[in-house]
mmCIF file of C-alpha atoms in Angstrom:
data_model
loop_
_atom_site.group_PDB
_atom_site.id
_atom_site.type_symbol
_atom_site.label_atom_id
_atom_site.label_comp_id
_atom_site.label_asym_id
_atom_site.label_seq_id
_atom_site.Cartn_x
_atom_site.Cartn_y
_atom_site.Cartn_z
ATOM 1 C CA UNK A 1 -41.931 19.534 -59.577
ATOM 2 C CA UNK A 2 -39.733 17.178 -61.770
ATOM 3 C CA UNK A 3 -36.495 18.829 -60.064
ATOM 4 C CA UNK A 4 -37.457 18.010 -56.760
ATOM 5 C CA UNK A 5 -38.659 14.762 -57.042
ATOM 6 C CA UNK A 6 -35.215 14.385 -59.111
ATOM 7 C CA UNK A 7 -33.634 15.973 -56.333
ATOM 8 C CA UNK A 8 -35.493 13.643 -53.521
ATOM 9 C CA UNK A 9 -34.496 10.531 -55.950
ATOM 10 C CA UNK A 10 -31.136 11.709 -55.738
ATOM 11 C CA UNK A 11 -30.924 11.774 -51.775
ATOM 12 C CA UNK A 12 -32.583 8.797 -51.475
ATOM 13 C CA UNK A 13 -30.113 7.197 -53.980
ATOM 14 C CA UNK A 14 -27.516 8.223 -51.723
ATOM 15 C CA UNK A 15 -28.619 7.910 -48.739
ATOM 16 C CA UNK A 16 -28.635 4.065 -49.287
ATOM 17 C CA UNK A 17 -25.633 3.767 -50.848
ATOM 18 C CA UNK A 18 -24.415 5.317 -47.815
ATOM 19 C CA UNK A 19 -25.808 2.933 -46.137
ATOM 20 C CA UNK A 20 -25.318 -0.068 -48.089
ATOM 21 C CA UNK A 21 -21.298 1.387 -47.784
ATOM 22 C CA UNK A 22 -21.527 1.025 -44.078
ATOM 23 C CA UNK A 23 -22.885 -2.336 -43.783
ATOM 24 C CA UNK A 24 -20.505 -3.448 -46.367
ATOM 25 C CA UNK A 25 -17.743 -2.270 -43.770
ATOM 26 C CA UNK A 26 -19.666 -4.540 -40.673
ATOM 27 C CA UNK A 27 -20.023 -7.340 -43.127
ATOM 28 C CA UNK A 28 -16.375 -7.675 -44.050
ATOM 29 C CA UNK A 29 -15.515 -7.391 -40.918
ATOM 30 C CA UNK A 30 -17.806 -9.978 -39.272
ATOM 31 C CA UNK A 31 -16.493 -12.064 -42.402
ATOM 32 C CA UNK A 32 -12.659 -11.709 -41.248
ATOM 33 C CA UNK A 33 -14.041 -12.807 -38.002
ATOM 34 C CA UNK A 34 -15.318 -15.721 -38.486
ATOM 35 C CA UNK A 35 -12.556 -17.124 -41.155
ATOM 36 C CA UNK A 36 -10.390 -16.923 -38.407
ATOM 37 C CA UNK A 37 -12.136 -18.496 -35.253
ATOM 38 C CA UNK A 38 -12.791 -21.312 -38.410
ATOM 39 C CA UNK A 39 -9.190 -21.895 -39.534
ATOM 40 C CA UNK A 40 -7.950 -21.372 -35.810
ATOM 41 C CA UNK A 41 -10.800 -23.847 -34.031
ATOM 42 C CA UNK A 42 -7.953 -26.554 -34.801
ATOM 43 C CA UNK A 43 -5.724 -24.915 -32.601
ATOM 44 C CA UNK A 44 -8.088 -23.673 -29.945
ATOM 45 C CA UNK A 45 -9.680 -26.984 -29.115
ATOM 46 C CA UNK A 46 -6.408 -29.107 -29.136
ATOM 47 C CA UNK A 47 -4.304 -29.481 -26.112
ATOM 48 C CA UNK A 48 -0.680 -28.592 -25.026
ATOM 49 C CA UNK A 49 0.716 -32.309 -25.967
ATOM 50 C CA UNK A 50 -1.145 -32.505 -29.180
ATOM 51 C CA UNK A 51 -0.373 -29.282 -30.457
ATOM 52 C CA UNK A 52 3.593 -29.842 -29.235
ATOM 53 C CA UNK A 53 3.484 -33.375 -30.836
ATOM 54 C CA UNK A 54 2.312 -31.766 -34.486
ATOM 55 C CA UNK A 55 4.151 -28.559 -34.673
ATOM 56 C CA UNK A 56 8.054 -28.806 -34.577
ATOM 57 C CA UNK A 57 8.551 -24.828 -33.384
ATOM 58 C CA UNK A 58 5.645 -25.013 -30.761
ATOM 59 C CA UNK A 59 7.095 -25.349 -26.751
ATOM 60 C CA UNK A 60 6.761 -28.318 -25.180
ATOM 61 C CA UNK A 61 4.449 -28.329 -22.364
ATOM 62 C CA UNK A 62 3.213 -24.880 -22.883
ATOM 63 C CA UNK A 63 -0.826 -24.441 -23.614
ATOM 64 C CA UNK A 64 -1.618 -22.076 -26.744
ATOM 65 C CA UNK A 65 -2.241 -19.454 -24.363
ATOM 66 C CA UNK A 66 1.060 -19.642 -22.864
ATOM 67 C CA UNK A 67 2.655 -19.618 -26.403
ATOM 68 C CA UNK A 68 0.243 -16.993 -27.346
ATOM 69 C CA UNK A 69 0.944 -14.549 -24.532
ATOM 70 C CA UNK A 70 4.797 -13.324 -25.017
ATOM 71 C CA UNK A 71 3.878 -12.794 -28.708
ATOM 72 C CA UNK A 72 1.331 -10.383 -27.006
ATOM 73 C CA UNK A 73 3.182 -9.296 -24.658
ATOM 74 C CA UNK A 74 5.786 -8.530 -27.609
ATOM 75 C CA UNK A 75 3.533 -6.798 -30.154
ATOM 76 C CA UNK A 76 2.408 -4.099 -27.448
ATOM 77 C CA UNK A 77 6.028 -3.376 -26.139
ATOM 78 C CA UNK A 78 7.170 -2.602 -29.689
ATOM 79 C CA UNK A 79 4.123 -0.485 -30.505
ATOM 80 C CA UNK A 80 4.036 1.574 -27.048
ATOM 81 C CA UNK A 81 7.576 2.362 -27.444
ATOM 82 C CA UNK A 82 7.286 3.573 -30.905
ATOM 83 C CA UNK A 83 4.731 5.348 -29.986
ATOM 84 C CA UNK A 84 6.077 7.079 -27.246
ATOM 85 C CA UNK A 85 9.047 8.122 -29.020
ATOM 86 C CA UNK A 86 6.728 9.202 -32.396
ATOM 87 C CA UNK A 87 4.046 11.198 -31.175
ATOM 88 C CA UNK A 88 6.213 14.225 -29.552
ATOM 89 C CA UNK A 89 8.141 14.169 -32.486
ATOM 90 C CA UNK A 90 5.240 14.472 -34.633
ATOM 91 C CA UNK A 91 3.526 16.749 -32.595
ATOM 92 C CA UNK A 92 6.617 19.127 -32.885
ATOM 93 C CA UNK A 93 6.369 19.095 -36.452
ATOM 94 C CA UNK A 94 3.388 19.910 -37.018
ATOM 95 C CA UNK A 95 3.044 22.668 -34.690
ATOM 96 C CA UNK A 96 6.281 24.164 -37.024
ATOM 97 C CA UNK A 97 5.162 23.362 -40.183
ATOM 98 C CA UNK A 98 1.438 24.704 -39.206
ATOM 99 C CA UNK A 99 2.707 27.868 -37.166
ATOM 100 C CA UNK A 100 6.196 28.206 -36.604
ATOM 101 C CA UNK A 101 7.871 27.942 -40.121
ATOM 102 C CA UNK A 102 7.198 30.355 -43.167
ATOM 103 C CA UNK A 103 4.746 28.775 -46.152
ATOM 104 C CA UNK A 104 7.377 27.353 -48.528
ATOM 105 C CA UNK A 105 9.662 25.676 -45.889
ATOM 106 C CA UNK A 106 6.368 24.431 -44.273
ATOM 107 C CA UNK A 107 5.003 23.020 -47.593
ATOM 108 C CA UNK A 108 8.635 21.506 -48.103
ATOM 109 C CA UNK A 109 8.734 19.832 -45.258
ATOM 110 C CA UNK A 110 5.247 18.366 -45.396
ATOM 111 C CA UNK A 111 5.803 16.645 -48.586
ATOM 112 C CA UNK A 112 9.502 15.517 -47.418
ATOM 113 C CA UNK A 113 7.427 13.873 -44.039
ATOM 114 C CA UNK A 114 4.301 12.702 -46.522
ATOM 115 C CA UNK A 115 6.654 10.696 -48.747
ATOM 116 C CA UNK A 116 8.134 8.546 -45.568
ATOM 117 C CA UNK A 117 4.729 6.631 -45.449
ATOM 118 C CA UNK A 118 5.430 5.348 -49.359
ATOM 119 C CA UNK A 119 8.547 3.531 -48.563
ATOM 120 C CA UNK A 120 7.826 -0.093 -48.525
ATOM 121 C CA UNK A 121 8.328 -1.637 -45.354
ATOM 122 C CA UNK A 122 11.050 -4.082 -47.108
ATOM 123 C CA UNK A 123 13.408 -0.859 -47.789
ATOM 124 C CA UNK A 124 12.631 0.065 -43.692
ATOM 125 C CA UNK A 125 13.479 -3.365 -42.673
ATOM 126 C CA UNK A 126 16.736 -3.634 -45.090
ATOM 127 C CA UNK A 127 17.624 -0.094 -43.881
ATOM 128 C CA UNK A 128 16.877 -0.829 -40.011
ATOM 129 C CA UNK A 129 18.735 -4.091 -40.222
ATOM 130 C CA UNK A 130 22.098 -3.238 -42.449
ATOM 131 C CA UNK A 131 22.260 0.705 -41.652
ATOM 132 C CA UNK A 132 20.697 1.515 -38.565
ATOM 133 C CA UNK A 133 21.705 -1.379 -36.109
ATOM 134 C CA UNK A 134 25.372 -0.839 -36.190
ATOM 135 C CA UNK A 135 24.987 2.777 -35.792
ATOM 136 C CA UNK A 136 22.850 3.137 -32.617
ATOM 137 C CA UNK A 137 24.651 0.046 -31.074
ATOM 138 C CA UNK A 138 27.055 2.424 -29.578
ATOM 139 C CA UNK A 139 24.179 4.164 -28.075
ATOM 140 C CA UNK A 140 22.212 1.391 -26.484
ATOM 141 C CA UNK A 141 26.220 0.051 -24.688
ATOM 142 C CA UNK A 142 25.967 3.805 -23.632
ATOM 143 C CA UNK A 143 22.092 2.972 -22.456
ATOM 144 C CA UNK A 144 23.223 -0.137 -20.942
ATOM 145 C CA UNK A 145 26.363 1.032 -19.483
ATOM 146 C CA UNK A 146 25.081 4.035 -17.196
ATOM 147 C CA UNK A 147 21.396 3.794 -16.912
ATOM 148 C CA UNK A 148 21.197 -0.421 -16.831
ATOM 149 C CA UNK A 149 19.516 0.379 -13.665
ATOM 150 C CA UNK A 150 16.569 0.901 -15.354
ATOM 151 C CA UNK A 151 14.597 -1.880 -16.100
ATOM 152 C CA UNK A 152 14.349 -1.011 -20.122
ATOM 153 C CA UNK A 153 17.636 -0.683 -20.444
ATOM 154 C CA UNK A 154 19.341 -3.725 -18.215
ATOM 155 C CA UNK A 155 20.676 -6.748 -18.988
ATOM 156 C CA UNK A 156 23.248 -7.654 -21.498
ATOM 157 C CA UNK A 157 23.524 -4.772 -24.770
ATOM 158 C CA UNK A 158 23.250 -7.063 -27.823
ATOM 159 C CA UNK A 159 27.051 -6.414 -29.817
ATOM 160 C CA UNK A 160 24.717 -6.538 -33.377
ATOM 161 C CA UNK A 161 21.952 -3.550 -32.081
ATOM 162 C CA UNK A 162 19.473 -6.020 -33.944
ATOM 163 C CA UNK A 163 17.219 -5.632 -30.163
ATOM 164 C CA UNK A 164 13.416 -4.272 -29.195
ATOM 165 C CA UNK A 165 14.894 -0.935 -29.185
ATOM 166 C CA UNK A 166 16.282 -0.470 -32.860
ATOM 167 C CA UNK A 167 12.788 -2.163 -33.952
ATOM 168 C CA UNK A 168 10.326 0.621 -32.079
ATOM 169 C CA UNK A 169 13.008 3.152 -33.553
ATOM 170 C CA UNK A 170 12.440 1.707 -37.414
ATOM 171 C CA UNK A 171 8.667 1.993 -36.498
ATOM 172 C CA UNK A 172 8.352 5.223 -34.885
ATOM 173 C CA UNK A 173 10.008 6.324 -38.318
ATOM 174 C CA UNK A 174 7.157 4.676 -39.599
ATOM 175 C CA UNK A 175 4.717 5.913 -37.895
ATOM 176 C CA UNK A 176 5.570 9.616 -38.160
ATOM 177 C CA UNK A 177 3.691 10.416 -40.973
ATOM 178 C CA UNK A 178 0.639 9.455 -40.535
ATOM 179 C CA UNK A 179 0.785 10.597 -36.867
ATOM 180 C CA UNK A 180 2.398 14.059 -38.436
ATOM 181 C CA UNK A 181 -0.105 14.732 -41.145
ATOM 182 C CA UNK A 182 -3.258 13.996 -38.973
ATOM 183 C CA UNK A 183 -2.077 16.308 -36.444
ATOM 184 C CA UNK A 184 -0.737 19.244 -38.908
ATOM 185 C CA UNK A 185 -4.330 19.283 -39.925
ATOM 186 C CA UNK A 186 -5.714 19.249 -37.131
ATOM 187 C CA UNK A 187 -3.737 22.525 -35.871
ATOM 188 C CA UNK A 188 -4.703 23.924 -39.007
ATOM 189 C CA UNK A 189 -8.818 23.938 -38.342
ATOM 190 C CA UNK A 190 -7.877 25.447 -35.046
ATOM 191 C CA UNK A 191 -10.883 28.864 -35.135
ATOM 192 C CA UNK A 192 -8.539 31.778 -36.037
ATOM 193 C CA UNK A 193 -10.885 33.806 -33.478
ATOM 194 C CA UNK A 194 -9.524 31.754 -30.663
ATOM 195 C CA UNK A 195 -6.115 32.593 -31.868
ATOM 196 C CA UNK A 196 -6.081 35.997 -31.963
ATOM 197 C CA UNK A 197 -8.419 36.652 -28.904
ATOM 198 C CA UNK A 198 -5.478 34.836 -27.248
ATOM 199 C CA UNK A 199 -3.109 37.357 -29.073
ATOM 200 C CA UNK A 200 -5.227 40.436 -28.169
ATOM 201 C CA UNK A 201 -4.359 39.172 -24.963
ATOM 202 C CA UNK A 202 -0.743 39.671 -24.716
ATOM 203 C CA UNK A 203 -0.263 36.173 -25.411
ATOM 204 C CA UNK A 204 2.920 34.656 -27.084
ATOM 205 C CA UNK A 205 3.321 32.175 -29.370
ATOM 206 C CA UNK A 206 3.753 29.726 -27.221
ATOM 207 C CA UNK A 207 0.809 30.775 -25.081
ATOM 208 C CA UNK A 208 -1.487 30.409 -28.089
ATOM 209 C CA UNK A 209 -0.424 27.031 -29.025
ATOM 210 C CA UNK A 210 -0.452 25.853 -25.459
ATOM 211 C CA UNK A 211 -3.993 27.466 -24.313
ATOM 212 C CA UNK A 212 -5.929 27.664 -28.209
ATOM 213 C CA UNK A 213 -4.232 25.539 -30.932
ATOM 214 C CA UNK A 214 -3.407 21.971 -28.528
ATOM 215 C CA UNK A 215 -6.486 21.772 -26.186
ATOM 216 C CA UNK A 216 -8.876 22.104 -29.823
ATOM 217 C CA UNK A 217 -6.377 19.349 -31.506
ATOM 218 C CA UNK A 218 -6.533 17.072 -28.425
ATOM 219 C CA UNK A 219 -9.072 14.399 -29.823
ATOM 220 C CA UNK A 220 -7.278 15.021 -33.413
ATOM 221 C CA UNK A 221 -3.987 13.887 -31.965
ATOM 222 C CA UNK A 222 -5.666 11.310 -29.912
ATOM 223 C CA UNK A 223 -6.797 10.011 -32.889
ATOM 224 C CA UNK A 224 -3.801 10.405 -34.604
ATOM 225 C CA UNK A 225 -1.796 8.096 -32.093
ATOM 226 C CA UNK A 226 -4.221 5.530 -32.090
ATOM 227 C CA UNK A 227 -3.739 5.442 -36.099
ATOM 228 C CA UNK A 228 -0.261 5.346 -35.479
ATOM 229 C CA UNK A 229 -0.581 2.773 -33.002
ATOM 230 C CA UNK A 230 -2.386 0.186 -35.593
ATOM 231 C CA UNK A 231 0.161 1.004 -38.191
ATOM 232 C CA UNK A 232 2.733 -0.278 -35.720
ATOM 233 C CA UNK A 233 0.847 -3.434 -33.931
ATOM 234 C CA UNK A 234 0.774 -4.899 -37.407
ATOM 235 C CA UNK A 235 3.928 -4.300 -38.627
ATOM 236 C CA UNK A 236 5.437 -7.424 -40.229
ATOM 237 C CA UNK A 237 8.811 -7.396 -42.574
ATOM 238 C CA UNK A 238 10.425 -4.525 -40.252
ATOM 239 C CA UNK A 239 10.047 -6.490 -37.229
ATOM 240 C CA UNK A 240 11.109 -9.947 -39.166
ATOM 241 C CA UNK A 241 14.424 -8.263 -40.556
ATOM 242 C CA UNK A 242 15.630 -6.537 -37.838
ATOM 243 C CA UNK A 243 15.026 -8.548 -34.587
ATOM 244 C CA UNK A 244 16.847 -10.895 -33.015
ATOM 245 C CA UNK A 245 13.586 -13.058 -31.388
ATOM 246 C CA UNK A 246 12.750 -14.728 -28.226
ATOM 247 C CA UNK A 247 9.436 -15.731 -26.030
ATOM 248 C CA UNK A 248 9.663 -13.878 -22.918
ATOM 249 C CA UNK A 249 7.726 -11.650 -20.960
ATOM 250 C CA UNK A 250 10.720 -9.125 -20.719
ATOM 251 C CA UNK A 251 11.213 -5.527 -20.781
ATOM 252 C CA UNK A 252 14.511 -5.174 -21.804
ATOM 253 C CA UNK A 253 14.939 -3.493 -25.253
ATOM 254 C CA UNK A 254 18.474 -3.699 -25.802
ATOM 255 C CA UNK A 255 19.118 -7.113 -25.082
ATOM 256 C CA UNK A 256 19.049 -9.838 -27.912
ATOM 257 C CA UNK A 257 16.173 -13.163 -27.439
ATOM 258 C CA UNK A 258 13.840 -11.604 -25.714
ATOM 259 C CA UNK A 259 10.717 -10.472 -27.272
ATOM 260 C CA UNK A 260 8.883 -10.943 -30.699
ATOM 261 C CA UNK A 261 5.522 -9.541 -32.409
ATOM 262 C CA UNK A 262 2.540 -11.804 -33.561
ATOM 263 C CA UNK A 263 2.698 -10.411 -37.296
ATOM 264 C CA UNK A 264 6.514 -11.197 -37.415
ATOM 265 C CA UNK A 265 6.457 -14.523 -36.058
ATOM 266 C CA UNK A 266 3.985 -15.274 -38.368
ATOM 267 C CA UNK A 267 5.544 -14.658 -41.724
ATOM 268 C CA UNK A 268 8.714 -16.514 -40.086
ATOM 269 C CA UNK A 269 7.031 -19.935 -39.258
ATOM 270 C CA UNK A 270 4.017 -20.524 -42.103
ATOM 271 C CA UNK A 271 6.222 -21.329 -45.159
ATOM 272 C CA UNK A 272 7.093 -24.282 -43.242
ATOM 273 C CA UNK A 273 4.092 -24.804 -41.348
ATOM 274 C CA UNK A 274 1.713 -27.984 -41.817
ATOM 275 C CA UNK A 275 -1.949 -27.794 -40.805
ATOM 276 C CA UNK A 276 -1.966 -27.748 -37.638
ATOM 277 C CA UNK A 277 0.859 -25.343 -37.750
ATOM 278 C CA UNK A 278 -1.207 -22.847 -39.892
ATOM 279 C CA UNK A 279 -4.033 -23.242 -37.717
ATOM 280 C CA UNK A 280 -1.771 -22.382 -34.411
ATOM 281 C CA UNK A 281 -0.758 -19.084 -36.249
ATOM 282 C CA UNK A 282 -4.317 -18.232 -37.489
ATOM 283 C CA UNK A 283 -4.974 -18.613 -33.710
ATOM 284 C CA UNK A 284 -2.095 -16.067 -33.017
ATOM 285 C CA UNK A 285 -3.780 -13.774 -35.898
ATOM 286 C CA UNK A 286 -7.250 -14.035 -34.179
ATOM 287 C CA UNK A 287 -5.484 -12.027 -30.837
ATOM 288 C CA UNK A 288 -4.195 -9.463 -33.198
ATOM 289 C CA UNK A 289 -7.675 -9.253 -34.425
ATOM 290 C CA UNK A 290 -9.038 -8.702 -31.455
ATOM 291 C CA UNK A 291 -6.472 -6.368 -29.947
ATOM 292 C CA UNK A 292 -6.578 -3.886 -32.724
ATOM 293 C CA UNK A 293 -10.029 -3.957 -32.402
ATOM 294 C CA UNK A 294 -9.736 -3.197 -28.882
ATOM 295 C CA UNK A 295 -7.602 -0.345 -29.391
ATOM 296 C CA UNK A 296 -9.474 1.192 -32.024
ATOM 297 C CA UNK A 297 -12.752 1.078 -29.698
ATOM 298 C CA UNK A 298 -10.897 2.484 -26.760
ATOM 299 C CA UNK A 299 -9.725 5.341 -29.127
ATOM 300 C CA UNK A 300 -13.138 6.007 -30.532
ATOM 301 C CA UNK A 301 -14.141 6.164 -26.479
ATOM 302 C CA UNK A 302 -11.497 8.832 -25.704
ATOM 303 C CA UNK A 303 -11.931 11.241 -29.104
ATOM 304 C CA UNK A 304 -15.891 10.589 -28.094
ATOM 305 C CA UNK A 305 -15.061 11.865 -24.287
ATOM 306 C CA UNK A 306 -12.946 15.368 -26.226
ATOM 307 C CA UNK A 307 -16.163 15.676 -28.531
ATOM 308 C CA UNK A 308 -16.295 19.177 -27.312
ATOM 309 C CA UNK A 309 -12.730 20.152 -28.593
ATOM 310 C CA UNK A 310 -13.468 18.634 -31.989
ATOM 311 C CA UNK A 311 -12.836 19.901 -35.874
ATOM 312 C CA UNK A 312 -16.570 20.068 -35.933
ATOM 313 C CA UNK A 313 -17.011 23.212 -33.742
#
């Protein structure tokens, strides 16, 4: 008798510190909420003059929406594109390192990928910036020079490589680990009956990945971008040290002044910011809030959608 009332003490026990844990999580994050629609209010009730007449580095004539909306506009071009160039990549390696490539090269290789995400992101912006820049310069004249009639790739090549396009490189480099190591689990819990039904089969390698192994991971690497993705919307000291920034709704990546991120923008302008300066970038915060919100919710929608293809089964 005393072990299970111990027992049902126990679960209770836990059951509201479970709880408690999950509340905690809403609570922090209703907090974060509301210290920035305070410290922003400022800025969000004041109009175009006033906010041009107090801040030296805000437009003239432009409403806080206006001067909001290319930093937007910025933020998701440099996280799509790294992105888009990450997630095959990853993808790739974790289908070797989870069924191509023998156990010791595989366990090599994990760790080797697993130590990119503990570089600080100083050592990727000093390494994007002073390394990386000169070298793929070459490459986006190349871009520029015979495929300009694309829209990503037109206008003038920056002669420094310090453009959109070096920055969603730096971050896709980022990004690859977590994006990797998600997925090479993921592969991993793949049923080894579905695998070798699929071999019984006459099925290749290939064949197995492509018909068992991906359609089970689908929601894991769905989830895995979308982890990927918020590691690269708030990027900050990358960004700052390797762009060359502008406020334009443009998609040209290899031309310099164009485009700049919310996070970056604001770690250049608040040393020197007054009050109403602060508040204009808490303001620019608050839509960074609220997009990575919204991309976190429309990720939970999709893995919800693939709940069928989960780990769980």
């Amino acid at each position: 008798m005393r072990s299970g009332h111990g027992d049902r003490g126990g679960s209770l026990a836990f059951r509201w510190l479970a709880t408690g844990a999950g509340v905690l999580i809403l609570v922090i994050l209703a907090a974060v909420a509301v210290f920035l629609v305070q410290r922003a209010w400022p800025a969000l009730t004041a109009d175009s003059s006033e906010l041009s007449d107090a801040v030296s580095w805000f437009p003239e004539d432009t409403s806080l929406l206006g001067f909001v909306g290319p930093l937007i506009f910025g933020t998701l071009l440099a996280a799509a594109v790294s992105l888009l160039l990450a997630t095959p990549i990853a993808i790739g390696i974790a289908l070797f390192t989870s069924h191509y490539a023998p156990r010791r090269l595989a366990s090599a290789l994990g760790y080797v990928v697993d130590l990119l995400a503990a570089i600080p992101s100083v050592v990727y912006g000093l390494w994007g910036g002073l390394v990386l820049s000169p070298v793929v310069q070459p490459v986006w004249e190349f871009l520029g020079t015979y495929l300009g009639w694309i829209p990503f790739f037109g206008g003038v090549v920056s002669p420094t490589g310090r453009v959109m396009m070096t920055v969603a490189v730096v971050l896709a480099v980022m990004i690859l680990p977590i994006i990797t190591a998600i997925c090479r689990e993921v592969f991993l819990q793949t049923p080894r009956l579905h695998e070798e039904a699929a071999l019984a089969l006459g099925a290749t390698q290939w064949e197995v990945v492509r018909m068992a192994v991906l359609p089970f991971a689908r929601s894991g690497i769905v989830s895995a971008a979308m982890l990927g993705l918020g590691r690269a919307l708030g990027e900050t000291m990358a960004v700052l040290m390797i762009l060359s920034p502008g406020f334009l709704y443009s998609f040209q990546l290899l031309a310099a002044g164009q485009q700049q991120t919310i996070a970056a923008n604001i770690a250049a302008q608040f040393p020197e910011a007054n009050q109403t300066g602060v508040a204009t970038l808490i303001a620019t915060g608050l839509a960074l809030f609220i997009i990575t919100l919204a991309v976190n919710m429309a990720a939970r929608a999709i893995v919800a959608r693939r709940k069928d293809f989960s780990g769980a089964n």
